[in-house]
mmCIF file of C-alpha atoms and ligand atoms in Angstrom:
data_model
loop_
_atom_site.group_PDB
_atom_site.id
_atom_site.type_symbol
_atom_site.label_atom_id
_atom_site.label_comp_id
_atom_site.label_asym_id
_atom_site.label_seq_id
_atom_site.Cartn_x
_atom_site.Cartn_y
_atom_site.Cartn_z
ATOM 1 C CA MET A 1 53.819 -68.754 -13.824
ATOM 2 C CA PRO A 2 56.564 -68.831 -10.647
ATOM 3 C CA ALA A 3 56.384 -72.505 -8.668
ATOM 4 C CA ASP A 4 55.814 -70.530 -5.460
ATOM 5 C CA ALA A 5 52.372 -68.649 -7.701
ATOM 6 C CA LEU A 6 50.767 -72.110 -7.349
ATOM 7 C CA ALA A 7 51.787 -73.671 -4.676
ATOM 8 C CA PHE A 8 54.433 -72.753 -0.725
ATOM 9 C CA TYR A 9 55.978 -74.567 1.875
ATOM 10 C CA ARG A 10 54.662 -74.020 5.277
ATOM 11 C CA PRO A 11 57.350 -74.903 7.282
ATOM 12 C CA PHE A 12 57.728 -77.224 10.995
ATOM 13 C CA HIS A 13 59.543 -74.282 12.603
ATOM 14 C CA PHE A 14 56.066 -72.503 12.925
ATOM 15 C CA SER A 15 52.905 -73.567 14.894
ATOM 16 C CA PRO A 16 50.172 -74.471 14.283
ATOM 17 C CA TYR A 17 53.498 -77.820 14.180
ATOM 18 C CA GLU A 18 50.950 -80.070 12.514
ATOM 19 C CA GLU A 19 49.983 -77.723 9.972
ATOM 20 C CA TRP A 20 53.864 -78.212 8.188
ATOM 21 C CA GLY A 21 53.823 -79.383 4.672
ATOM 22 C CA ILE A 22 53.928 -78.952 0.773
ATOM 23 C CA TYR A 23 50.263 -77.084 -0.092
ATOM 24 C CA ILE A 24 48.942 -77.013 -4.009
ATOM 25 C CA MET A 25 46.214 -74.582 -4.869
ATOM 26 C CA ALA A 26 44.847 -76.754 -7.392
ATOM 27 C CA ASP A 27 42.721 -74.611 -8.574
ATOM 28 C CA ARG A 28 45.997 -72.156 -9.668
ATOM 29 C CA LEU A 29 47.728 -75.016 -11.169
ATOM 30 C CA LEU A 30 44.950 -76.812 -13.133
ATOM 31 C CA HIS A 31 43.796 -72.600 -14.154
ATOM 32 C CA HIS A 32 47.832 -72.556 -14.499
ATOM 33 C CA CYS A 33 47.374 -75.085 -17.409
ATOM 34 C CA MET A 34 44.365 -75.301 -18.914
ATOM 35 C CA MET A 35 45.607 -71.865 -20.023
ATOM 36 C CA ILE A 36 48.945 -72.372 -21.178
ATOM 37 C CA TYR A 37 46.868 -75.621 -22.884
ATOM 38 C CA ARG A 38 44.371 -73.287 -24.747
ATOM 39 C CA ALA A 39 47.612 -70.294 -25.285
ATOM 40 C CA PHE A 40 49.045 -72.365 -27.872
ATOM 41 C CA ALA A 41 45.841 -74.487 -28.899
ATOM 42 C CA GLY A 42 46.294 -77.536 -29.488
ATOM 43 C CA LYS A 43 49.527 -77.084 -31.310
ATOM 44 C CA LEU A 44 51.374 -78.484 -28.131
ATOM 45 C CA TYR A 45 51.112 -81.809 -29.734
ATOM 46 C CA ALA A 46 53.832 -83.495 -27.427
ATOM 47 C CA PHE A 47 50.730 -82.941 -24.192
ATOM 48 C CA ASN A 48 47.591 -83.311 -24.200
ATOM 49 C CA LEU A 49 45.860 -81.762 -20.559
ATOM 50 C CA GLU A 50 46.197 -84.922 -18.747
ATOM 51 C CA THR A 51 50.237 -84.958 -19.372
ATOM 52 C CA LEU A 52 50.690 -81.539 -19.001
ATOM 53 C CA ILE A 53 49.056 -80.817 -15.480
ATOM 54 C CA SER A 54 51.417 -83.779 -14.547
ATOM 55 C CA TYR A 55 54.890 -81.926 -15.582
ATOM 56 C CA VAL A 56 53.314 -78.900 -13.290
ATOM 57 C CA LEU A 57 52.631 -81.111 -10.281
ATOM 58 C CA PHE A 58 56.299 -82.952 -10.848
ATOM 59 C CA GLU A 59 58.194 -78.989 -11.519
ATOM 60 C CA VAL A 60 55.941 -77.541 -8.351
ATOM 61 C CA PHE A 61 56.024 -80.055 -6.063
ATOM 62 C CA HIS A 62 60.697 -80.778 -7.069
ATOM 63 C CA HIS A 63 60.296 -76.673 -6.038
ATOM 64 C CA GLU A 64 58.900 -76.790 -2.903
ATOM 65 C CA PHE A 65 60.632 -80.495 -1.635
ATOM 66 C CA PHE A 66 63.622 -78.224 -1.505
ATOM 67 C CA HIS A 67 62.168 -75.404 0.624
ATOM 68 C CA HIS A 68 62.448 -78.588 3.317
ATOM 69 C CA LEU A 69 65.588 -79.555 1.930
ATOM 70 C CA VAL A 70 66.690 -76.199 3.264
ATOM 71 C CA GLU A 71 65.010 -75.819 6.505
ATOM 72 C CA SER A 72 65.897 -79.480 7.479
ATOM 73 C CA ALA A 73 69.385 -78.229 6.616
ATOM 74 C CA ALA A 74 68.924 -75.803 8.700
ATOM 75 C CA THR A 75 67.772 -77.979 11.618
ATOM 76 C CA THR A 76 70.448 -80.616 10.848
ATOM 77 C CA ILE A 77 72.958 -77.221 12.148
ATOM 78 C CA GLU A 78 70.212 -76.683 15.421
ATOM 79 C CA ILE A 79 70.544 -79.336 16.426
ATOM 80 C CA LEU A 80 74.620 -80.305 16.601
ATOM 81 C CA SER A 81 74.812 -76.486 17.575
ATOM 82 C CA ILE A 82 72.804 -77.995 21.426
ATOM 83 C CA GLY A 83 75.117 -80.323 21.157
ATOM 84 C CA PHE A 84 77.330 -78.013 21.186
ATOM 85 C CA GLY A 85 76.143 -76.177 23.870
ATOM 86 C CA LYS A 86 75.729 -72.727 21.480
ATOM 87 C CA PRO A 87 72.152 -73.013 20.853
ATOM 88 C CA LYS A 88 71.470 -71.448 16.874
ATOM 89 C CA ALA A 89 68.289 -69.601 16.351
ATOM 90 C CA ILE A 90 69.762 -70.597 12.098
ATOM 91 C CA TYR A 91 66.569 -71.043 10.182
ATOM 92 C CA VAL A 92 64.709 -68.105 11.696
ATOM 93 C CA ASP A 93 67.863 -66.331 11.902
ATOM 94 C CA TYR A 94 68.631 -67.608 7.979
ATOM 95 C CA LEU A 95 65.180 -66.461 6.846
ATOM 96 C CA LYS A 96 65.597 -62.946 8.717
ATOM 97 C CA ASP A 97 68.326 -61.882 6.010
ATOM 98 C CA GLU A 98 70.865 -62.433 8.804
ATOM 99 C CA TYR A 99 73.698 -63.511 7.304
ATOM 100 C CA THR A 100 73.369 -60.070 4.584
ATOM 101 C CA HIS A 101 75.669 -59.177 7.614
ATOM 102 C CA GLU A 102 78.626 -60.827 8.104
ATOM 103 C CA THR A 103 81.482 -59.536 5.610
ATOM 104 C CA GLY A 104 82.115 -61.125 2.815
ATOM 105 C CA LEU A 105 78.652 -62.729 2.493
ATOM 106 C CA GLY A 106 76.051 -59.859 1.929
ATOM 107 C CA GLU A 107 73.449 -59.814 -0.842
ATOM 108 C CA HIS A 108 73.561 -62.589 -3.003
ATOM 109 C CA PRO A 109 73.276 -61.757 -6.720
ATOM 110 C CA HIS A 110 71.331 -63.663 -7.465
ATOM 111 C CA ASN A 111 68.575 -63.147 -3.829
ATOM 112 C CA PRO A 112 67.385 -64.420 -2.985
ATOM 113 C CA LEU A 113 69.184 -68.427 -4.221
ATOM 114 C CA GLU A 114 67.403 -70.009 -2.065
ATOM 115 C CA GLU A 115 64.419 -69.762 -5.057
ATOM 116 C CA ALA A 116 66.910 -70.048 -7.952
ATOM 117 C CA LEU A 117 68.082 -73.759 -6.474
ATOM 118 C CA ALA A 118 64.444 -74.734 -5.685
ATOM 119 C CA ASN A 119 63.626 -73.982 -9.893
ATOM 120 C CA ALA A 120 67.000 -75.191 -10.644
ATOM 121 C CA TYR A 121 66.257 -78.600 -7.892
ATOM 122 C CA ALA A 122 63.015 -79.012 -9.867
ATOM 123 C CA TYR A 123 64.334 -78.893 -13.329
ATOM 124 C CA ASN A 124 67.559 -81.228 -11.923
ATOM 125 C CA SER A 125 64.779 -83.916 -10.625
ATOM 126 C CA PHE A 126 63.440 -83.871 -14.525
ATOM 127 C CA SER A 127 67.366 -85.704 -15.549
ATOM 128 C CA PHE A 128 67.449 -87.375 -12.491
ATOM 129 C CA LEU A 129 64.254 -89.392 -14.251
ATOM 130 C CA SER A 130 65.331 -89.874 -17.062
ATOM 131 C CA ARG A 131 68.275 -91.198 -16.237
ATOM 132 C CA VAL A 132 66.342 -94.095 -14.658
ATOM 133 C CA LYS A 133 63.653 -94.890 -17.512
ATOM 134 C CA VAL A 134 63.384 -94.794 -21.044
ATOM 135 C CA GLY A 135 60.403 -93.646 -23.195
ATOM 136 C CA TYR A 136 57.896 -91.655 -25.116
ATOM 137 C CA ARG A 137 57.919 -89.118 -21.367
ATOM 138 C CA ILE A 138 61.257 -88.430 -21.227
ATOM 139 C CA LEU A 139 61.400 -87.306 -24.402
ATOM 140 C CA LEU A 140 58.168 -84.818 -23.757
ATOM 141 C CA VAL A 141 60.723 -84.482 -20.624
ATOM 142 C CA LYS A 142 63.201 -82.635 -22.907
ATOM 143 C CA LEU A 143 60.785 -80.445 -23.760
ATOM 144 C CA TYR A 144 59.263 -79.505 -21.262
ATOM 145 C CA GLN A 145 62.620 -78.936 -19.857
ATOM 146 C CA ALA A 146 63.830 -76.433 -22.915
ATOM 147 C CA MET A 147 59.737 -75.318 -21.667
ATOM 148 C CA LEU A 148 61.009 -74.295 -18.033
ATOM 149 C CA GLN A 149 65.421 -72.091 -19.345
ATOM 150 C CA LYS A 150 62.440 -70.116 -21.669
ATOM 151 C CA SER A 151 59.879 -69.353 -19.068
ATOM 152 C CA TRP A 152 62.761 -68.739 -16.436
ATOM 153 C CA PRO A 153 64.032 -65.053 -17.816
ATOM 154 C CA TYR A 154 60.167 -64.408 -16.809
ATOM 155 C CA GLU A 155 59.802 -65.394 -14.272
ATOM 156 C CA ALA A 156 60.822 -62.994 -10.337
ATOM 157 C CA SER A 157 64.242 -61.812 -8.695
ATOM 158 C CA GLY A 158 65.658 -64.707 -7.451
ATOM 159 C CA TYR A 159 63.152 -67.792 -9.602
ATOM 160 C CA ASN A 160 65.544 -66.102 -13.034
ATOM 161 C CA SER A 161 68.566 -66.608 -12.373
ATOM 162 C CA ALA A 162 68.244 -70.703 -11.534
ATOM 163 C CA ILE A 163 70.553 -71.021 -15.295
ATOM 164 C CA HIS A 164 72.926 -71.035 -12.855
ATOM 165 C CA TYR A 165 72.209 -73.917 -10.778
ATOM 166 C CA ILE A 166 71.138 -76.904 -13.509
ATOM 167 C CA GLY A 167 73.044 -80.044 -14.005
ATOM 168 C CA PRO A 168 76.810 -79.451 -11.884
ATOM 169 C CA GLY A 169 75.593 -76.169 -11.523
ATOM 170 C CA TYR A 170 73.754 -76.831 -8.709
ATOM 171 C CA VAL A 171 76.454 -78.091 -6.069
ATOM 172 C CA SER A 172 78.529 -74.897 -6.002
ATOM 173 C CA GLY A 173 74.938 -72.718 -5.950
ATOM 174 C CA ALA A 174 74.233 -75.357 -2.638
ATOM 175 C CA ALA A 175 77.535 -74.738 -1.059
ATOM 176 C CA GLN A 176 77.228 -70.533 -1.245
ATOM 177 C CA LEU A 177 73.527 -71.666 0.984
ATOM 178 C CA LEU A 178 75.744 -73.401 3.828
ATOM 179 C CA ALA A 179 77.504 -70.320 3.907
ATOM 180 C CA MET A 180 74.645 -68.472 4.156
ATOM 181 C CA LEU A 181 72.867 -70.928 6.469
ATOM 182 C CA VAL A 182 75.873 -70.599 8.191
ATOM 183 C CA CYS A 183 76.089 -67.087 8.391
ATOM 184 C CA SER A 184 80.025 -68.049 7.724
ATOM 185 C CA HIS A 185 82.038 -66.230 5.093
ATOM 186 C CA SER A 186 85.125 -68.739 6.730
ATOM 187 C CA LEU A 187 83.756 -72.021 5.195
ATOM 188 C CA ASP A 188 86.549 -73.953 3.505
ATOM 189 C CA PRO A 189 85.369 -73.432 -0.308
ATOM 190 C CA TYR A 190 85.788 -77.162 -1.225
ATOM 191 C CA SER A 191 84.829 -78.847 1.546
ATOM 192 C CA ALA A 192 81.839 -76.798 2.071
ATOM 193 C CA ARG A 193 80.930 -77.870 -2.541
ATOM 194 C CA LEU A 194 82.375 -82.024 -0.656
ATOM 195 C CA LEU A 195 79.186 -81.098 1.929
ATOM 196 C CA ALA A 196 76.608 -79.451 -0.470
ATOM 197 C CA LYS A 197 76.535 -82.614 -2.936
ATOM 198 C CA ASN A 198 76.923 -84.994 -0.013
ATOM 199 C CA VAL A 199 75.247 -83.966 3.220
ATOM 200 C CA LEU A 200 73.718 -81.665 3.508
ATOM 201 C CA LEU A 201 70.807 -80.048 0.278
ATOM 202 C CA SER A 202 71.160 -83.576 -1.351
ATOM 203 C CA GLY A 203 68.114 -85.180 -1.244
ATOM 204 C CA HIS A 204 68.783 -87.386 1.601
ATOM 205 C CA THR A 205 69.119 -84.516 4.114
ATOM 206 C CA ALA A 206 65.142 -83.896 4.330
ATOM 207 C CA PHE A 207 63.387 -85.339 7.786
ATOM 208 C CA ALA A 208 60.540 -86.967 5.565
ATOM 209 C CA GLN A 209 60.845 -88.052 1.940
ATOM 210 C CA LYS A 210 58.739 -87.508 -1.057
ATOM 211 C CA PRO A 211 56.100 -90.170 -0.581
ATOM 212 C CA GLU A 212 56.064 -88.897 2.812
ATOM 213 C CA ILE A 213 55.837 -85.754 3.209
ATOM 214 C CA PRO A 214 52.570 -83.953 4.169
ATOM 215 C CA THR A 215 51.083 -82.251 1.042
ATOM 216 C CA TYR A 216 47.709 -80.973 0.724
ATOM 217 C CA PHE A 217 45.936 -80.258 -2.631
ATOM 218 C CA VAL A 218 43.953 -77.154 -1.414
ATOM 219 C CA GLY A 219 40.471 -75.123 -3.969
ATOM 220 C CA SER A 220 36.797 -75.954 -4.051
ATOM 221 C CA VAL A 221 35.597 -79.442 -3.697
ATOM 222 C CA GLY A 222 33.963 -78.720 -7.576
ATOM 223 C CA VAL A 223 37.494 -78.073 -8.516
ATOM 224 C CA LEU A 224 39.097 -80.874 -6.230
ATOM 225 C CA ALA A 225 36.528 -83.715 -7.988
ATOM 226 C CA GLU A 226 38.305 -82.745 -11.970
ATOM 227 C CA PHE A 227 42.002 -82.959 -10.637
ATOM 228 C CA ASP A 228 41.280 -85.114 -9.118
ATOM 229 C CA LYS A 229 40.215 -86.360 -12.678
ATOM 230 C CA LEU A 230 43.414 -85.753 -14.290
ATOM 231 C CA VAL A 231 45.543 -86.588 -12.248
ATOM 232 C CA PRO A 232 44.294 -89.666 -10.189
ATOM 233 C CA ALA A 233 47.322 -90.845 -8.726
ATOM 234 C CA PRO A 234 48.909 -87.570 -6.848
ATOM 235 C CA ASN A 235 51.119 -88.910 -5.014
ATOM 236 C CA GLU A 236 52.840 -90.972 -8.531
ATOM 237 C CA THR A 237 52.657 -88.019 -10.616
ATOM 238 C CA TYR A 238 54.641 -85.962 -8.004
ATOM 239 C CA THR A 239 57.245 -88.547 -6.686
ATOM 240 C CA SER A 240 58.092 -90.161 -9.697
ATOM 241 C CA LEU A 241 55.513 -88.588 -12.918
ATOM 242 C CA PHE A 242 53.017 -91.576 -13.628
ATOM 243 C CA TRP A 243 50.574 -90.580 -15.501
ATOM 244 C CA PRO A 244 48.359 -93.274 -16.934
ATOM 245 C CA GLY A 245 48.207 -93.355 -20.673
ATOM 246 C CA ASP A 246 49.873 -96.283 -22.143
ATOM 247 C CA THR A 247 52.999 -95.151 -23.878
ATOM 248 C CA ALA A 248 54.530 -98.746 -24.072
ATOM 249 C CA ALA A 249 53.406 -99.100 -28.435
ATOM 250 C CA ILE A 250 55.485 -96.034 -28.761
ATOM 251 C CA ASP A 251 58.283 -96.565 -26.014
ATOM 252 C CA GLN A 252 58.720 -99.810 -28.659
ATOM 253 C CA TYR A 253 58.634 -97.439 -31.548
ATOM 254 C CA LEU A 254 60.808 -95.388 -29.412
ATOM 255 C CA GLN A 255 63.621 -98.143 -28.803
ATOM 256 C CA ASP A 256 63.394 -100.023 -32.262
ATOM 257 C CA ARG A 257 64.283 -96.836 -33.868
ATOM 258 C CA ARG A 258 67.775 -96.107 -30.776
ATOM 259 C CA GLN A 259 68.738 -99.922 -32.394
ATOM 260 C CA GLN A 260 68.005 -98.715 -36.185
ATOM 261 C CA GLU A 261 70.338 -95.766 -35.513
ATOM 262 C CA LYS A 262 73.048 -97.613 -33.924
ATOM 263 C CA LYS A 263 73.310 -100.392 -36.237
ATOM 264 C CA SER A 264 73.324 -97.290 -39.623
ATOM 265 C CA LYS A 265 76.075 -95.607 -37.650
ATOM 266 C CA PRO A 266 79.369 -96.457 -38.477
ATOM 267 C CA SER A 267 81.844 -97.743 -35.563
ATOM 268 C CA LYS A 268 84.674 -95.972 -34.636
ATOM 269 C CA GLU A 269 87.117 -98.336 -35.654
ATOM 270 C CA ALA A 270 85.411 -97.821 -39.123
ATOM 271 C CA ARG A 271 84.790 -94.511 -39.357
ATOM 272 C CA LYS A 272 88.778 -95.058 -38.541
ATOM 273 C CA ARG A 273 89.922 -96.910 -41.144
ATOM 274 C CA THR A 274 88.150 -93.853 -44.014
ATOM 275 C CA THR A 275 89.769 -91.251 -42.282
ATOM 276 C CA PRO A 276 92.690 -90.234 -44.561
HETATM 277 ZN ZN1 ZN B 1 59.709 -70.970 -3.699
#
């Protein structure tokens, strides 16, 4: 199921303003994870139900967080436009697809591009995690990312184009989204990419950082109690993929194995000497 079937982002542009934030439908998320788990009939060896829910929660949160990045970027431009004496309703105009009337922009082939990028942003957030941590958790990240890539083609329009924006492709997609926000086809592509990479639509764009963004779990009392048992530290789980299982022994095993593999590989010098 696409992330937006399990959660949604409520923008701060619309009243009641204090209700903005990320809403996670705990009952749907739980049901979705149980369905996947049962479908594999115990053959999903790498994941137990707790770890599967943690990964789905991390993915869904980051998808919705991307929608916050887009609203923050639009608001930044709105504030600047007031400074120039020409206030513009950047976000609302963008939501109304005003950019499609701009010559040279039109409808994007991966429309809605924001959904493709949100899926890709969630995918890329797993990759970022694997650059800063090692061990069993990261093996699961690779597996989970492979599952995501296989599931995208079954999702709706936009969502199913995420594959174009994973890895370095993200910057190009974010630059195209910036052109939609400012509703202009005359944005210099190199400058737009520079902005997309470093200023707007990077992690720094967010007005509220991940741990601080208002996040609500929605569901019946019974479902929320069950959810609490499976995900005892939700904030840490959706921001940094924490889960309480102790993986120290298997992490040590993986590190030892990596060292052994390094030792058993002939060095570059040795390979050069043996090459005729
Ligand atoms: Zn979405």
